PDB file of C-alpha atoms in Angstrom:
ATOM      1  CA  UNK A   1       0.035  -0.001  -0.222  1.00  0.00           C
ATOM      2  CA  UNK A   2       0.930   3.595  -0.655  1.00  0.00           C
ATOM      3  CA  UNK A   3       0.693   6.957   1.174  1.00  0.00           C
ATOM      4  CA  UNK A   4       0.621   9.914  -1.122  1.00  0.00           C
ATOM      5  CA  UNK A   5       0.106  13.549  -0.167  1.00  0.00           C
ATOM      6  CA  UNK A   6       1.181  16.606  -2.343  1.00  0.00           C
ATOM      7  CA  UNK A   7       4.913  15.991  -2.808  1.00  0.00           C
ATOM      8  CA  UNK A   8       5.452  13.026  -0.536  1.00  0.00           C
ATOM      9  CA  UNK A   9       5.008   9.343  -1.224  1.00  0.00           C
ATOM     10  CA  UNK A  10       5.935   6.409   0.996  1.00  0.00           C
ATOM     11  CA  UNK A  11       5.231   2.907   1.602  1.00  0.00           C
ATOM     12  CA  UNK A  12       2.557   1.792   4.198  1.00  0.00           C
ATOM     13  CA  UNK A  13       2.467  -1.724   6.259  1.00  0.00           C
ATOM     14  CA  UNK A  14      -0.628  -2.551   8.268  1.00  0.00           C
ATOM     15  CA  UNK A  15      -0.616  -4.731  11.326  1.00  0.00           C
ATOM     16  CA  UNK A  16      -3.803  -6.287  12.519  1.00  0.00           C
ATOM     17  CA  UNK A  17      -4.982  -7.779  15.896  1.00  0.00           C
ATOM     18  CA  UNK A  18      -8.655  -8.088  16.477  1.00  0.00           C
ATOM     19  CA  UNK A  19     -10.198  -4.914  15.886  1.00  0.00           C
ATOM     20  CA  UNK A  20      -7.012  -2.972  16.462  1.00  0.00           C
ATOM     21  CA  UNK A  21      -4.179  -2.054  14.197  1.00  0.00           C
ATOM     22  CA  UNK A  22      -1.032  -0.258  13.596  1.00  0.00           C
ATOM     23  CA  UNK A  23       0.125   1.636  10.503  1.00  0.00           C
ATOM     24  CA  UNK A  24       3.777   2.124   9.708  1.00  0.00           C
ATOM     25  CA  UNK A  25       5.165   4.466   7.087  1.00  0.00           C
ATOM     26  CA  UNK A  26       8.476   3.830   5.574  1.00  0.00           C
ATOM     27  CA  UNK A  27      10.448   3.523   2.429  1.00  0.00           C
ATOM     28  CA  UNK A  28      10.583  -0.096   1.060  1.00  0.00           C
ATOM     29  CA  UNK A  29      13.703   0.840  -0.891  1.00  0.00           C
ATOM     30  CA  UNK A  30      15.660   1.542   2.266  1.00  0.00           C
ATOM     31  CA  UNK A  31      15.058  -1.947   3.886  1.00  0.00           C
ATOM     32  CA  UNK A  32      17.723  -4.724   3.196  1.00  0.00           C
ATOM     33  CA  UNK A  33      16.404  -8.213   1.677  1.00  0.00           C
ATOM     34  CA  UNK A  34      17.404 -11.311   3.712  1.00  0.00           C
ATOM     35  CA  UNK A  35      20.046 -12.155   1.088  1.00  0.00           C
ATOM     36  CA  UNK A  36      21.636  -8.344   1.871  1.00  0.00           C
ATOM     37  CA  UNK A  37      22.059  -8.974   5.407  1.00  0.00           C
ATOM     38  CA  UNK A  38      25.759 -10.209   5.713  1.00  0.00           C
ATOM     39  CA  UNK A  39      27.899  -7.686   7.392  1.00  0.00           C
ATOM     40  CA  UNK A  40      26.592  -4.341   8.034  1.00  0.00           C
ATOM     41  CA  UNK A  41      22.840  -4.149   8.421  1.00  0.00           C
ATOM     42  CA  UNK A  42      21.262  -0.340   8.352  1.00  0.00           C
ATOM     43  CA  UNK A  43      17.714  -0.795   9.755  1.00  0.00           C
ATOM     44  CA  UNK A  44      15.968   2.226   8.849  1.00  0.00           C
ATOM     45  CA  UNK A  45      12.980   3.121  11.100  1.00  0.00           C
ATOM     46  CA  UNK A  46      10.958   4.704   8.872  1.00  0.00           C
ATOM     47  CA  UNK A  47       8.624   7.961   9.088  1.00  0.00           C
ATOM     48  CA  UNK A  48       6.519   6.747  11.903  1.00  0.00           C
ATOM     49  CA  UNK A  49       3.555   4.814  13.161  1.00  0.00           C
ATOM     50  CA  UNK A  50      -0.096   5.228  13.980  1.00  0.00           C
ATOM     51  CA  UNK A  51      -1.813   2.960  16.435  1.00  0.00           C
ATOM     52  CA  UNK A  52      -5.638   2.556  16.767  1.00  0.00           C
ATOM     53  CA  UNK A  53      -6.892   0.654  19.973  1.00  0.00           C
ATOM     54  CA  UNK A  54     -10.658   0.002  20.323  1.00  0.00           C
ATOM     55  CA  UNK A  55     -11.579   0.274  23.769  1.00  0.00           C
ATOM     56  CA  UNK A  56     -15.232  -0.951  23.539  1.00  0.00           C
ATOM     57  CA  UNK A  57     -18.153  -0.855  21.050  1.00  0.00           C
ATOM     58  CA  UNK A  58     -18.270   3.033  20.592  1.00  0.00           C
ATOM     59  CA  UNK A  59     -14.707   4.114  21.825  1.00  0.00           C
ATOM     60  CA  UNK A  60     -11.187   3.863  20.722  1.00  0.00           C
ATOM     61  CA  UNK A  61      -7.689   5.636  21.032  1.00  0.00           C
ATOM     62  CA  UNK A  62      -5.162   6.687  18.339  1.00  0.00           C
ATOM     63  CA  UNK A  63      -1.749   7.642  19.141  1.00  0.00           C
ATOM     64  CA  UNK A  64       1.278   7.738  16.957  1.00  0.00           C
ATOM     65  CA  UNK A  65       4.583   9.262  16.217  1.00  0.00           C
ATOM     66  CA  UNK A  66       5.361  10.959  12.834  1.00  0.00           C
ATOM     67  CA  UNK A  67       8.610  12.104  11.712  1.00  0.00           C
ATOM     68  CA  UNK A  68       8.302  16.150  11.566  1.00  0.00           C
ATOM     69  CA  UNK A  69      10.686  16.678   8.456  1.00  0.00           C
ATOM     70  CA  UNK A  70       7.788  14.435   6.505  1.00  0.00           C
ATOM     71  CA  UNK A  71       4.747  15.268   8.129  1.00  0.00           C
ATOM     72  CA  UNK A  72       5.473  19.132   8.180  1.00  0.00           C
ATOM     73  CA  UNK A  73       2.015  20.379   8.759  1.00  0.00           C
ATOM     74  CA  UNK A  74      -1.284  19.531  10.086  1.00  0.00           C
ATOM     75  CA  UNK A  75      -2.771  18.911   6.616  1.00  0.00           C
ATOM     76  CA  UNK A  76       0.015  15.784   6.065  1.00  0.00           C
ATOM     77  CA  UNK A  77      -1.049  14.480   9.318  1.00  0.00           C
ATOM     78  CA  UNK A  78      -4.769  14.794   8.381  1.00  0.00           C
ATOM     79  CA  UNK A  79      -3.909  12.881   5.318  1.00  0.00           C
ATOM     80  CA  UNK A  80      -2.365  10.118   7.127  1.00  0.00           C
ATOM     81  CA  UNK A  81      -5.399   9.878   9.400  1.00  0.00           C
ATOM     82  CA  UNK A  82      -7.353   9.313   6.310  1.00  0.00           C
ATOM     83  CA  UNK A  83      -5.755   5.829   6.142  1.00  0.00           C
ATOM     84  CA  UNK A  84      -7.223   4.882   9.479  1.00  0.00           C
ATOM     85  CA  UNK A  85     -10.567   5.924   8.210  1.00  0.00           C
ATOM     86  CA  UNK A  86     -10.286   3.861   5.299  1.00  0.00           C
ATOM     87  CA  UNK A  87      -9.293   0.728   7.308  1.00  0.00           C
ATOM     88  CA  UNK A  88     -11.747   1.150  10.300  1.00  0.00           C
ATOM     89  CA  UNK A  89     -15.528   1.735   9.537  1.00  0.00           C
ATOM     90  CA  UNK A  90     -16.127   2.646  12.979  1.00  0.00           C
ATOM     91  CA  UNK A  91     -13.816   5.738  13.010  1.00  0.00           C
ATOM     92  CA  UNK A  92     -15.765   7.893  10.686  1.00  0.00           C
ATOM     93  CA  UNK A  93     -18.955   6.954  13.000  1.00  0.00           C
ATOM     94  CA  UNK A  94     -17.484   7.735  16.703  1.00  0.00           C
ATOM     95  CA  UNK A  95     -15.274  10.359  18.430  1.00  0.00           C
ATOM     96  CA  UNK A  96     -11.936   9.189  18.569  1.00  0.00           C
ATOM     97  CA  UNK A  97      -9.275  10.969  20.683  1.00  0.00           C
ATOM     98  CA  UNK A  98      -5.797  11.096  19.578  1.00  0.00           C
ATOM     99  CA  UNK A  99      -2.341  12.259  20.203  1.00  0.00           C
ATOM    100  CA  UNK A 100       0.374  12.143  17.576  1.00  0.00           C
ATOM    101  CA  UNK A 101       3.730  13.165  18.520  1.00  0.00           C
ATOM    102  CA  UNK A 102       5.651  15.072  15.653  1.00  0.00           C
ATOM    103  CA  UNK A 103       9.353  13.727  16.227  1.00  0.00           C
ATOM    104  CA  UNK A 104      12.743  15.172  15.121  1.00  0.00           C
ATOM    105  CA  UNK A 105      15.722  12.399  15.091  1.00  0.00           C
ATOM    106  CA  UNK A 106      18.461  13.825  17.143  1.00  0.00           C
ATOM    107  CA  UNK A 107      20.569  10.512  17.541  1.00  0.00           C
ATOM    108  CA  UNK A 108      20.193   6.953  17.583  1.00  0.00           C
ATOM    109  CA  UNK A 109      21.353   3.683  19.068  1.00  0.00           C
ATOM    110  CA  UNK A 110      22.161   0.946  16.801  1.00  0.00           C
ATOM    111  CA  UNK A 111      23.401  -2.699  17.096  1.00  0.00           C
ATOM    112  CA  UNK A 112      24.595  -4.319  13.751  1.00  0.00           C
ATOM    113  CA  UNK A 113      25.211  -7.738  15.208  1.00  0.00           C
ATOM    114  CA  UNK A 114      28.829  -7.788  14.987  1.00  0.00           C
ATOM    115  CA  UNK A 115      29.972  -6.843  18.648  1.00  0.00           C
TER     116      UNK A 115
END
């Protein structure tokens, strides 16, 4: 699946568990295939996640982290929320409070399997 809005496009993966799901925004071209995982492995964290957690018949919570270098304004976030609307028919019918944190990468920790 693809996410496209204005001048940005990326791949999307969806993970389901019952009525809950997580949406991952990433670039498939930056991920290594199994045969490429020999010496140095670079694991790209992608552009963020949105997680919808149903709390009952008429309630749910939505949370997530999105890269502020990609989701540069509220309309980009709203476009990402449209994916949730398409996946969950109840999303349009009930009020779902949400908190989406925009993050800026400042550093990272990694382990490449060699040490």
